[in-house]
XYZ file of C-alpha atoms in Angstrom:
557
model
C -7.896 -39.412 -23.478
C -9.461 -36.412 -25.822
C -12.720 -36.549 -23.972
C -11.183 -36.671 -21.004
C -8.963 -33.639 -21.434
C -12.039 -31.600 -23.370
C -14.522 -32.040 -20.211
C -11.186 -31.132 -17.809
C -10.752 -28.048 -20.186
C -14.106 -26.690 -20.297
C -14.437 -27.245 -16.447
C -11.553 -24.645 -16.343
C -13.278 -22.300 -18.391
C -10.085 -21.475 -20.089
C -10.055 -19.523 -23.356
C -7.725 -21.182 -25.446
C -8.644 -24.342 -26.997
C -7.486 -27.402 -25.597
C -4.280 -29.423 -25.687
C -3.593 -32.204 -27.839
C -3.205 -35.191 -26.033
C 0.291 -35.791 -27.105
C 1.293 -32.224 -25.225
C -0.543 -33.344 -22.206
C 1.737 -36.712 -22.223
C 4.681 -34.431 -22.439
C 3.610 -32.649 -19.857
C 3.362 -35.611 -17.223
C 6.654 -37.036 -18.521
C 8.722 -33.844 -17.671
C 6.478 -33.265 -14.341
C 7.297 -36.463 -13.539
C 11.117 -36.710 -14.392
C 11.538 -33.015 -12.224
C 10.821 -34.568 -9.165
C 6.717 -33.758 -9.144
C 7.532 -30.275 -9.335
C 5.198 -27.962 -10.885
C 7.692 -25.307 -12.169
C 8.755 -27.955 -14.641
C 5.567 -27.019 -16.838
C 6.317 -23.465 -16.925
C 6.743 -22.257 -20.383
C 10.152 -20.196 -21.550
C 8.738 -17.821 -23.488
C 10.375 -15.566 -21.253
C 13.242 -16.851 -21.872
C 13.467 -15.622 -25.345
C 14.536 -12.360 -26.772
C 17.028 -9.853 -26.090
C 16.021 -9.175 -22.304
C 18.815 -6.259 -22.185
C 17.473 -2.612 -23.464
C 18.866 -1.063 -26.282
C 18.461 2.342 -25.791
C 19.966 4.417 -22.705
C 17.176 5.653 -20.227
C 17.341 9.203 -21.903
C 16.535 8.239 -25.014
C 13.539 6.399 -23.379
C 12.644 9.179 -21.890
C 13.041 11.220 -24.641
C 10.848 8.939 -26.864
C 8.161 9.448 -23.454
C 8.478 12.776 -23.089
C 7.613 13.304 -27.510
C 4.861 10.878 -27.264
C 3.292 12.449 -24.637
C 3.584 15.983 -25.901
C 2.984 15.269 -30.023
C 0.996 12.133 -30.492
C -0.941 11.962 -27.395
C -3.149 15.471 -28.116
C -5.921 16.535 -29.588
C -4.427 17.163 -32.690
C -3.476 13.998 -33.800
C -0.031 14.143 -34.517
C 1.412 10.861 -36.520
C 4.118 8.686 -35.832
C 6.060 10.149 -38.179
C 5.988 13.776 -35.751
C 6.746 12.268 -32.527
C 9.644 10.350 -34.037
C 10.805 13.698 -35.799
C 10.652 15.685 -31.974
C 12.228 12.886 -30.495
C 15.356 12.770 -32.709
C 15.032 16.946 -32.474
C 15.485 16.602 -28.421
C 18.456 13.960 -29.223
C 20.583 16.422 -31.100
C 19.804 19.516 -28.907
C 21.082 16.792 -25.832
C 23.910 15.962 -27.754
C 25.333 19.428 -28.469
C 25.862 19.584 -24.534
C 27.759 16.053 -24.443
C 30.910 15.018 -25.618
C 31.003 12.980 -28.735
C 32.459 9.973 -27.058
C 28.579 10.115 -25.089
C 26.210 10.600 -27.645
C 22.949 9.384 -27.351
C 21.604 7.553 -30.209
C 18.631 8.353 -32.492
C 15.813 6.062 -32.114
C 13.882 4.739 -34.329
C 10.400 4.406 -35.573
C 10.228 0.789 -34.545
C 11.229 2.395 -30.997
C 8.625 5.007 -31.081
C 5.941 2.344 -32.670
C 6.605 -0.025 -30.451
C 5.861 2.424 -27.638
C 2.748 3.881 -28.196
C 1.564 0.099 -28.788
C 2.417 -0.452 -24.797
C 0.087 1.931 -23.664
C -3.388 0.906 -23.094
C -6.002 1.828 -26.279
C -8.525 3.489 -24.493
C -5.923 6.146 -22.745
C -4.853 6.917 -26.145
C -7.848 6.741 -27.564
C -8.814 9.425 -25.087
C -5.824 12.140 -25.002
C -6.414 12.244 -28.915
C -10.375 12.235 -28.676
C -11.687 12.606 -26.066
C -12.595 10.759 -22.683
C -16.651 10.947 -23.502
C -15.632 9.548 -26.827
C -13.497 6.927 -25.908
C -16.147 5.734 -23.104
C -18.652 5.535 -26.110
C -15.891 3.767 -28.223
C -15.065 1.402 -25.440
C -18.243 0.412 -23.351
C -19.404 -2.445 -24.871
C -15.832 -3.643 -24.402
C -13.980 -2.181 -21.586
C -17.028 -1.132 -19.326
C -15.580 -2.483 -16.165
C -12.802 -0.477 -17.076
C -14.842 3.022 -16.630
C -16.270 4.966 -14.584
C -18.608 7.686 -13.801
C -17.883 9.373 -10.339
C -14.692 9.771 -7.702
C -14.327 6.825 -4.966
C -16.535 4.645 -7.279
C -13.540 2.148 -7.855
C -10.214 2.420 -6.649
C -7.038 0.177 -6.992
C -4.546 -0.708 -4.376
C -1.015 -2.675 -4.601
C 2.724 -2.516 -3.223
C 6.168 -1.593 -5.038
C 9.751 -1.663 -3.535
C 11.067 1.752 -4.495
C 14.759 1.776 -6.244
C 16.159 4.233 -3.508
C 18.237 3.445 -0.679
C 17.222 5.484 2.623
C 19.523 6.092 5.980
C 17.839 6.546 9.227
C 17.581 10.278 10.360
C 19.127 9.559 13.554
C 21.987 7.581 12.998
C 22.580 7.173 9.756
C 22.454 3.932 9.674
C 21.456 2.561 5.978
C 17.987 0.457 5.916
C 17.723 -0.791 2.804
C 14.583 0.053 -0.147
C 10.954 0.924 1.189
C 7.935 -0.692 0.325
C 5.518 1.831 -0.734
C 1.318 0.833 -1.223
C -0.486 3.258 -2.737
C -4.602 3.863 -3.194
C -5.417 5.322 -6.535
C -8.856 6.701 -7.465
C -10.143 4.965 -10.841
C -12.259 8.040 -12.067
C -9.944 11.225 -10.922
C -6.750 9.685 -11.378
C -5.875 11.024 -7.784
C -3.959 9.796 -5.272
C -6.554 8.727 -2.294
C -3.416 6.712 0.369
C -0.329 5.649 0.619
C 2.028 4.353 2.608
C 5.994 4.202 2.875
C 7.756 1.830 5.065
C 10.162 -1.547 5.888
C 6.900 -3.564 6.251
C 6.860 -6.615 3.632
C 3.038 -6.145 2.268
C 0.890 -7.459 4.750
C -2.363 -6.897 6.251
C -0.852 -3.948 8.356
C 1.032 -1.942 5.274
C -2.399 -2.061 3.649
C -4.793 -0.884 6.535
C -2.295 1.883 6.804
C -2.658 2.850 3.128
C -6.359 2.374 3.201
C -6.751 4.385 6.420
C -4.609 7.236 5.082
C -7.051 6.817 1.715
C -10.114 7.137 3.948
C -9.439 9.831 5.766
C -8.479 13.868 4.679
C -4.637 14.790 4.943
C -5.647 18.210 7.201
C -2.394 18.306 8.898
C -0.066 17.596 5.785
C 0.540 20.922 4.837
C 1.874 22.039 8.362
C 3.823 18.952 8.928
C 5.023 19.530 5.567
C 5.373 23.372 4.731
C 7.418 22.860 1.326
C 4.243 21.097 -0.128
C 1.936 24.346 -2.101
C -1.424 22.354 -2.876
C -4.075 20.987 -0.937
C -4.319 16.856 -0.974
C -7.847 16.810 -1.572
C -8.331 13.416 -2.379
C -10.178 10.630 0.166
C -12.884 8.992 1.355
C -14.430 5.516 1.790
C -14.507 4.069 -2.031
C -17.250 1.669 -3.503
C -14.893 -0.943 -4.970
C -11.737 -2.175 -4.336
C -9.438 -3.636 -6.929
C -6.614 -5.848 -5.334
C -4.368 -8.560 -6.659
C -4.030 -11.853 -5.269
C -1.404 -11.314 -2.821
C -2.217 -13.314 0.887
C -2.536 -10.059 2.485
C -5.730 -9.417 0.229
C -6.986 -12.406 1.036
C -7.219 -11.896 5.181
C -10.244 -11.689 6.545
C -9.937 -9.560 8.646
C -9.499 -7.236 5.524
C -13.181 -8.460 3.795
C -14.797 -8.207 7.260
C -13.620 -4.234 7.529
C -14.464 -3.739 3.509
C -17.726 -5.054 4.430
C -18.335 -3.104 7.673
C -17.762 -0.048 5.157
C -19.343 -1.056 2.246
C -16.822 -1.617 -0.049
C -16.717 -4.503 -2.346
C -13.459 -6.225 -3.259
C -13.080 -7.090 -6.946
C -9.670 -9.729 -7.193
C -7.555 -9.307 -10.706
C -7.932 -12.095 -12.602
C -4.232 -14.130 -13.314
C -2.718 -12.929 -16.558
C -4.774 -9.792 -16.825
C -2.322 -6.827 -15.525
C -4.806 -4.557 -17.386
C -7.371 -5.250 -14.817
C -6.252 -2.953 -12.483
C -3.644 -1.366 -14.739
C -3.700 1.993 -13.599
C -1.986 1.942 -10.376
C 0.473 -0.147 -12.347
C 0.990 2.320 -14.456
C 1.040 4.826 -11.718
C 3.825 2.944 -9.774
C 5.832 3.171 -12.959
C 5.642 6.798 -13.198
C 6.300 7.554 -9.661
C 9.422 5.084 -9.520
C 10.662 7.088 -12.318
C 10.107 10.401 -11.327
C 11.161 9.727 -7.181
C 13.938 7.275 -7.793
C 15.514 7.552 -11.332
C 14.907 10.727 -13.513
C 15.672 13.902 -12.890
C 13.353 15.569 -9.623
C 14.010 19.187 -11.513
C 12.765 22.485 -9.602
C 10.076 20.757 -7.780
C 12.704 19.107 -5.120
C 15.634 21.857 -5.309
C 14.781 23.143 -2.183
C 14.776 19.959 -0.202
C 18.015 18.550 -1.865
C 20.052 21.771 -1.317
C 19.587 21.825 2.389
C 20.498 18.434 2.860
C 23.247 18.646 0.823
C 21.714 15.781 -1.491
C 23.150 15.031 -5.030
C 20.867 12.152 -6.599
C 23.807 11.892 -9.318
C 26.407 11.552 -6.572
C 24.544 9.923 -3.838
C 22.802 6.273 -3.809
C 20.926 7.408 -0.528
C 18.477 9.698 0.927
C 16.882 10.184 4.445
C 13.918 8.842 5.596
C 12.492 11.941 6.708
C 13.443 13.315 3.463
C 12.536 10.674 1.307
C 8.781 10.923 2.838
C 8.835 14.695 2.154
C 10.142 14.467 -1.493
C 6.991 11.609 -2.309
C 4.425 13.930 -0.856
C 5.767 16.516 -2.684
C 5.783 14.691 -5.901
C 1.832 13.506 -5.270
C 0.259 16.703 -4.220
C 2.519 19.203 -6.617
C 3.267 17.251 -9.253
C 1.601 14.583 -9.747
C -2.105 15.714 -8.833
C -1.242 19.239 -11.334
C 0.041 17.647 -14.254
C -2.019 17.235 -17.275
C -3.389 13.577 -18.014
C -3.244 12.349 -21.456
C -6.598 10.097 -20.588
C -8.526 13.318 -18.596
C -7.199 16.327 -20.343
C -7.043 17.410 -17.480
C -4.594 17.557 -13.961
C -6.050 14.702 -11.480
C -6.687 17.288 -8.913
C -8.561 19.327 -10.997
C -10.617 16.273 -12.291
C -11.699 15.214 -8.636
C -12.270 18.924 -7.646
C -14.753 19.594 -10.468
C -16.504 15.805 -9.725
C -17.120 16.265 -6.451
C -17.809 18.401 -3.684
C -16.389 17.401 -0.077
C -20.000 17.279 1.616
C -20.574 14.299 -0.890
C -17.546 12.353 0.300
C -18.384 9.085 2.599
C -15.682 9.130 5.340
C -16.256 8.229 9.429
C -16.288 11.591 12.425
C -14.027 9.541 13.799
C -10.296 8.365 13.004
C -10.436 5.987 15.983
C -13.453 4.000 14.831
C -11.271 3.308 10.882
C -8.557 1.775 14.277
C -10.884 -0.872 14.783
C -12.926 -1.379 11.660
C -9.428 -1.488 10.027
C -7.493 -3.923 12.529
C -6.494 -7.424 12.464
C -9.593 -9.697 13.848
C -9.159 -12.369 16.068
C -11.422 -14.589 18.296
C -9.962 -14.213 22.113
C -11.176 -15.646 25.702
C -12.228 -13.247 28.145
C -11.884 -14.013 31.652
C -10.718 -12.770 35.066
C -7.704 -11.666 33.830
C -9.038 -10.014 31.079
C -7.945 -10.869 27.439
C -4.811 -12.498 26.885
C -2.208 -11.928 23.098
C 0.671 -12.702 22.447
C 1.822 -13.177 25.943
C -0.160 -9.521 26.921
C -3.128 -9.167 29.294
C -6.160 -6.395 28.207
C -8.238 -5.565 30.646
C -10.888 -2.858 31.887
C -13.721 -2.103 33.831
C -16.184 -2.465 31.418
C -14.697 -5.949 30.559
C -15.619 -6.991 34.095
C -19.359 -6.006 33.416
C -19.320 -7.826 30.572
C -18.476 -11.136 32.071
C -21.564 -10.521 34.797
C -23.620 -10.061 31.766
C -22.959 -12.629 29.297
C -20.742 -15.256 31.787
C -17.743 -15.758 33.772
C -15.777 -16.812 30.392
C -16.798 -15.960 26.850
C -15.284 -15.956 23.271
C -15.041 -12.031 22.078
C -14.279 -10.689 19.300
C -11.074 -8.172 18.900
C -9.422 -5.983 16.811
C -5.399 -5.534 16.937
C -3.508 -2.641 15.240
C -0.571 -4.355 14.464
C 1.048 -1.658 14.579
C 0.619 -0.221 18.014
C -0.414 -3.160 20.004
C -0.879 -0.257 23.419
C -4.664 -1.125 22.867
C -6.791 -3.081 21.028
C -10.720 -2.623 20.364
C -13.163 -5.066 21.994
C -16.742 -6.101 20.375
C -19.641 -6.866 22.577
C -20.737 -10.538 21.965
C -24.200 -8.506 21.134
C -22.173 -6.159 18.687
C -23.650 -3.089 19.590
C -20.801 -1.766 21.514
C -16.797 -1.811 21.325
C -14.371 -0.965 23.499
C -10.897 0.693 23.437
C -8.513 -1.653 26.014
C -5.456 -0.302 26.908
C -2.299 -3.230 27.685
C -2.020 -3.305 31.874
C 1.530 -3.372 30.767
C 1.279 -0.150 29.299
C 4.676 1.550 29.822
C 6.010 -1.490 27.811
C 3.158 -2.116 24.774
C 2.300 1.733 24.335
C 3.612 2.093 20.834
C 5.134 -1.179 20.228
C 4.495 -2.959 16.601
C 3.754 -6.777 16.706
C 6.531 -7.673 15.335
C 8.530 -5.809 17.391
C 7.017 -7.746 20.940
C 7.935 -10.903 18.781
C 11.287 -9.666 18.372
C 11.348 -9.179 22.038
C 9.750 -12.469 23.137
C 12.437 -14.271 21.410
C 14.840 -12.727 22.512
C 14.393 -13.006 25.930
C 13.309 -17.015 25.248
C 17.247 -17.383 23.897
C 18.816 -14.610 27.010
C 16.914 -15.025 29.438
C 15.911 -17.258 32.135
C 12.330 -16.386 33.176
C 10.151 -14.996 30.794
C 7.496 -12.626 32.140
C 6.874 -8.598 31.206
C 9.888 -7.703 32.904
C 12.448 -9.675 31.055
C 10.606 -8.329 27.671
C 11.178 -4.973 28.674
C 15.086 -6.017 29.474
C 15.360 -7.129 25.814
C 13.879 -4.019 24.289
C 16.548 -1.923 26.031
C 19.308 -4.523 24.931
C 17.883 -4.639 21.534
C 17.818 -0.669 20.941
C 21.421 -0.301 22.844
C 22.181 -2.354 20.054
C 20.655 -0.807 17.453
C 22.276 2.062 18.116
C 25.628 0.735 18.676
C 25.215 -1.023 15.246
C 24.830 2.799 13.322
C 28.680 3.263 14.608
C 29.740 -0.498 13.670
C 28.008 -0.901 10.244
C 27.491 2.443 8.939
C 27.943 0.218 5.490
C 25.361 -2.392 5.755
C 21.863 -1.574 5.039
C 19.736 -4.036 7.305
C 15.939 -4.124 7.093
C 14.949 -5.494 10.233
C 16.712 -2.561 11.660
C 15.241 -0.558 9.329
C 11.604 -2.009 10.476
C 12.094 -0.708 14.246
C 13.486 2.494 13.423
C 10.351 3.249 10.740
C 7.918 3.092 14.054
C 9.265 6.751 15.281
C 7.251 6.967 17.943
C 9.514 4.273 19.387
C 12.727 5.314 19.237
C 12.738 8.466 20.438
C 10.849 7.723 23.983
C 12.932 7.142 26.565
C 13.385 3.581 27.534
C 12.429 1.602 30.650
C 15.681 0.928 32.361
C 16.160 -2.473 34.375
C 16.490 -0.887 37.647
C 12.774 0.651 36.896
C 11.681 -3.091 36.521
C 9.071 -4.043 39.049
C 6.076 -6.445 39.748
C 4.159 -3.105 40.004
C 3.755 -2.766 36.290
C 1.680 -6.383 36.341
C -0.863 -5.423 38.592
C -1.173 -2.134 37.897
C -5.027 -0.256 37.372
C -5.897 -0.819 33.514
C -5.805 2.848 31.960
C -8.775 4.546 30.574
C -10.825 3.171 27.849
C -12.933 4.374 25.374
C -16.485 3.264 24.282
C -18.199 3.403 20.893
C -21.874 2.835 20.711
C -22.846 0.822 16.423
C -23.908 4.439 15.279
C -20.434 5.541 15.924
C -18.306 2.442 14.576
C -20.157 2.019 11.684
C -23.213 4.707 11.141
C -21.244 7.829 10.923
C -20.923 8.665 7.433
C -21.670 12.170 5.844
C -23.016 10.089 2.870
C -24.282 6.347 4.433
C -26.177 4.569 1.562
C -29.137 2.012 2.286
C -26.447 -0.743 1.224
C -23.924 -0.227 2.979
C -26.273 -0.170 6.524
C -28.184 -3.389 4.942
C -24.907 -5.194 4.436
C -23.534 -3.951 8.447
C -26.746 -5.135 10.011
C -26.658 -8.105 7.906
C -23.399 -8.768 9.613
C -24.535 -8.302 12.867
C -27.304 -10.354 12.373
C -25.264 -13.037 11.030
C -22.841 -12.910 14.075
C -25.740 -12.670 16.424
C -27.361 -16.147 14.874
C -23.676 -17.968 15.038
């Protein structure tokens, strides 16, 4: 059996040498006796320990807040210093306290233990020097660094431990997913994106196309914020984890349309794209449980918000308070690893002629959407129960047949239009829904909501009873704000996010007619290769090898 498992061992590659054969028995008897179920082999080494902290959050923060400040500068402070701050800022806390609430002292071992957490070439850098610790760590770590903005970025999702209400009604909806698009070199910020979507392709086309693209209109949208969001563009690489939604094709068809290569984390190596991980940690910490001090008095006063009192916070809000936090805070603070703010690290790198980004946001629409194979015929192109059709869809049937296979792109989350490639790939189209009135706006998973609806109401299923169950469904969406003002509920939560929705009037049933089938397709819109994938300010030989490649490819098939 040795041989055996020695071949099967090195076939895996795995580091660790192999097991004796005795384990591997032991490991088919208790996969066997649980039933063939895998989890059975799963270590407990989690289990072990004392899982429960022993410190109160402000003393961890404390310990932070003296590591940061005395052992992570250029002067080298020692152990021995932070510790001696920390305890310092644990007696000055204390003398406002009662002494039934004191904090306690921690410990070197605390401190220690700490610093050892954070990774050795960000520490290696606050107290050296990032061109030292590159030299230090490049024969080691040199995946790990790089030399210019939007060369490698990392992307991932966190539920954020905040409860929001909805604006209008305020009904509760429950804790927001939040992906976010962080720049490897700067630091900075490039997307993100807050909502009741579970991760999934659309969640991260939404953070990616808010990465890609400048934030011009934040600052009027959003007069509280002071800075300038600087950060975007189209990056080189693209760190993900393994999560299905990474793993769509439709996502490595638009990285490859722009160029971008997708790097996958290896399992078991958190470090691999550790910096948005450690990023997510910060920004739970400062949005959801420390202390949002002077930067987010403004905004709490005039809602009459006490994060001590209240569990809760508006949507509206809520998005305000993270921008805030990103483009004032976050983006001006000193970083240990730069010595320098992010913002001030990607100004200085780059200038914003040099930054790769399309003319046009509506081309990212359709490089960015969900792909899917579709018929085209006579009645144009039929999803999800939905007809797309268009003028220019009728010439392309005289041109390439009566009924052909085309390819499509679907913005899950406004399924009003969808993009149409030419079989020969040099043109797309923009297809509005013939039943627009009902589609315009609508997420996916919305229509789905709909569709099954009416399937369990209703006795004929067509356009009209869809639109009937969208104006049942909202009636009682709002009647449930006055019923269960209590009860946070994410599927409401998920209709309620998409706010171009709920505040348009509705199609009432007496408004229902066969009109609305039958009805002239709106306009379209047209875009030539050059404009879906030639228009970048900086468009390297590579990136137009690798989309003609693609064509070609396509073309052949």
């Amino acid at each position: 059996m040795t041989p055996i498992i020695k071949s099967t061992w090195d076939r895996l590659k795995e580091p660790q040498k192999p097991p004796h054969w005795t384990t591997v028995f032991r490991w088919k008897k208790n996969y066997l006796e649980a039933g063939k179920d895998i989890t059975a082999l799963t270590g407990e080494e989690y289990n072990k320990g004392n899982r429960k902290p022993r410190y109160p959050d402000e003393v961890i923060n404390i310990v932070e807040q003296s590591i940061e400040t005395i052992y992570l500068t250029r002067e080298r402070k020692t152990i021995q210093d932070t510790l001696d701050n920390a305890k310092a800022a644990v007696i000055k806390e204390n003398h406002l306290r009662p002494s039934s609430i004191y904090l306690p002292f921690p410990t070197r071992t605390l401190v220690k233990g700490m610093i050892s957490q954070l990774p050795a070439f960000d520490k290696y850098a606050a107290r050296h020097g990032r061109t030292a610790a590159i030299k230090k760590f490049r024969s080691v770590q040199s995946h790990r660094t790089t030399n210019a903005p939007l060369e490698r970025a990392e992307i991932d999702h966190t539920i954020l431990d905040l409860f929001v209400i909805d604006d209008r009604n305020g009904l509760p909806l429950g804790r927001p997913y939040v992906t976010a698009c962080i720049d490897d070199y700067t630091r900075c910020l490039l997307g993100i994106n807050i909502g009741f979507e579970p991760p999934s392709h659309l969640s991260v086309s939404r953070c990616l196309k808010h990465a890609f693209l400048p934030k011009i209109e934040l600052n009027q949208v959003y007069p509280s914020i002071n800075k300038k969001w600087n950060a975007h563009g189209v990056m080189r690489e693209l760190v993900v984890d393994n999560g299905l939604e990474f793993h769509s094709q439709s996502l490595e068809k638009a990285c490859f349309m722009l160029g971008i290569e997708i790097h996958y984390a290896p399992r078991k190596v958190p470090w691999f794209k550790g910096k948005i991980e450690r990023f997510f940690n910060t920004f739970n910490k400062g949005i959801a449980h420390g202390n949002p001090g002077t930067t987010f008095r403004n905004i709490f006063e005039k809602d009459d918000y006490n994060p001590e009192k209240h569990a809760v916070v508006r949507l509206s809000i809520l998005r305000e308070i993270i921008y805030i936090w990103v483009v004032d805070y976050y983006h001006q603070k000193n970083h240990r690893a730069l010595g320098l703010s992010p913002a001030s690290m990607w100004d200085s790198s780059i200038h914003s002629e040099d930054i790769p980004l399309p003319d046009n946001p509506a081309i990212i629409d359709a490089i960015m959407g969900r792909k899917e194979l579709r018929k085209l015929t006579h009645k144009g192109i039929e999803l999800s129960g939905l007809l797309y059709n268009s003028p220019e869809l009728t010439e392309l049937r005289r041109k390439h047949g009566d009924s052909i296979d085309v390819e499509i792109s679907v913005d899950d989350g406004d399924i009003g239009s969808i993009y149409v490639f030419a079989p020969d790939k040099q043109t797309t189209y923009m297809v509005r829904a013939i039943s627009w009135d009902y589609a315009e706006g609508l997420t996916n998973w919305q229509h789905r909501v709909f569709k099954n609806y009416s399937k369990k109401n209703m006795e004929k299923q067509d356009i009209n009873s869809w639109i009937m169950a969208k104006d049942t469904i909202f009636n009682i969406i709002r009647n449930e704000s006055l019923l269960k003002k209590n009860k946070s509920n994410k599927k409401v939560a998920r209709f309620t996010d998409t706010e171009r929705l709920i505040d348009r009037p509705l199609t009432k049933s007496k408004e229902i007619n066969s009109d609305i089938i039958s009805s002239p397709a709106p306009e379209f819109t047209t875009y030539t290769l050059d404009q879906l994938s030639g228009k970048f300010k900086t468009f390297t030989p590579i990136q137009r090898q690798r989309i003609s490649s693609y064509i070609q490819e396509d073309s052949d098939d």
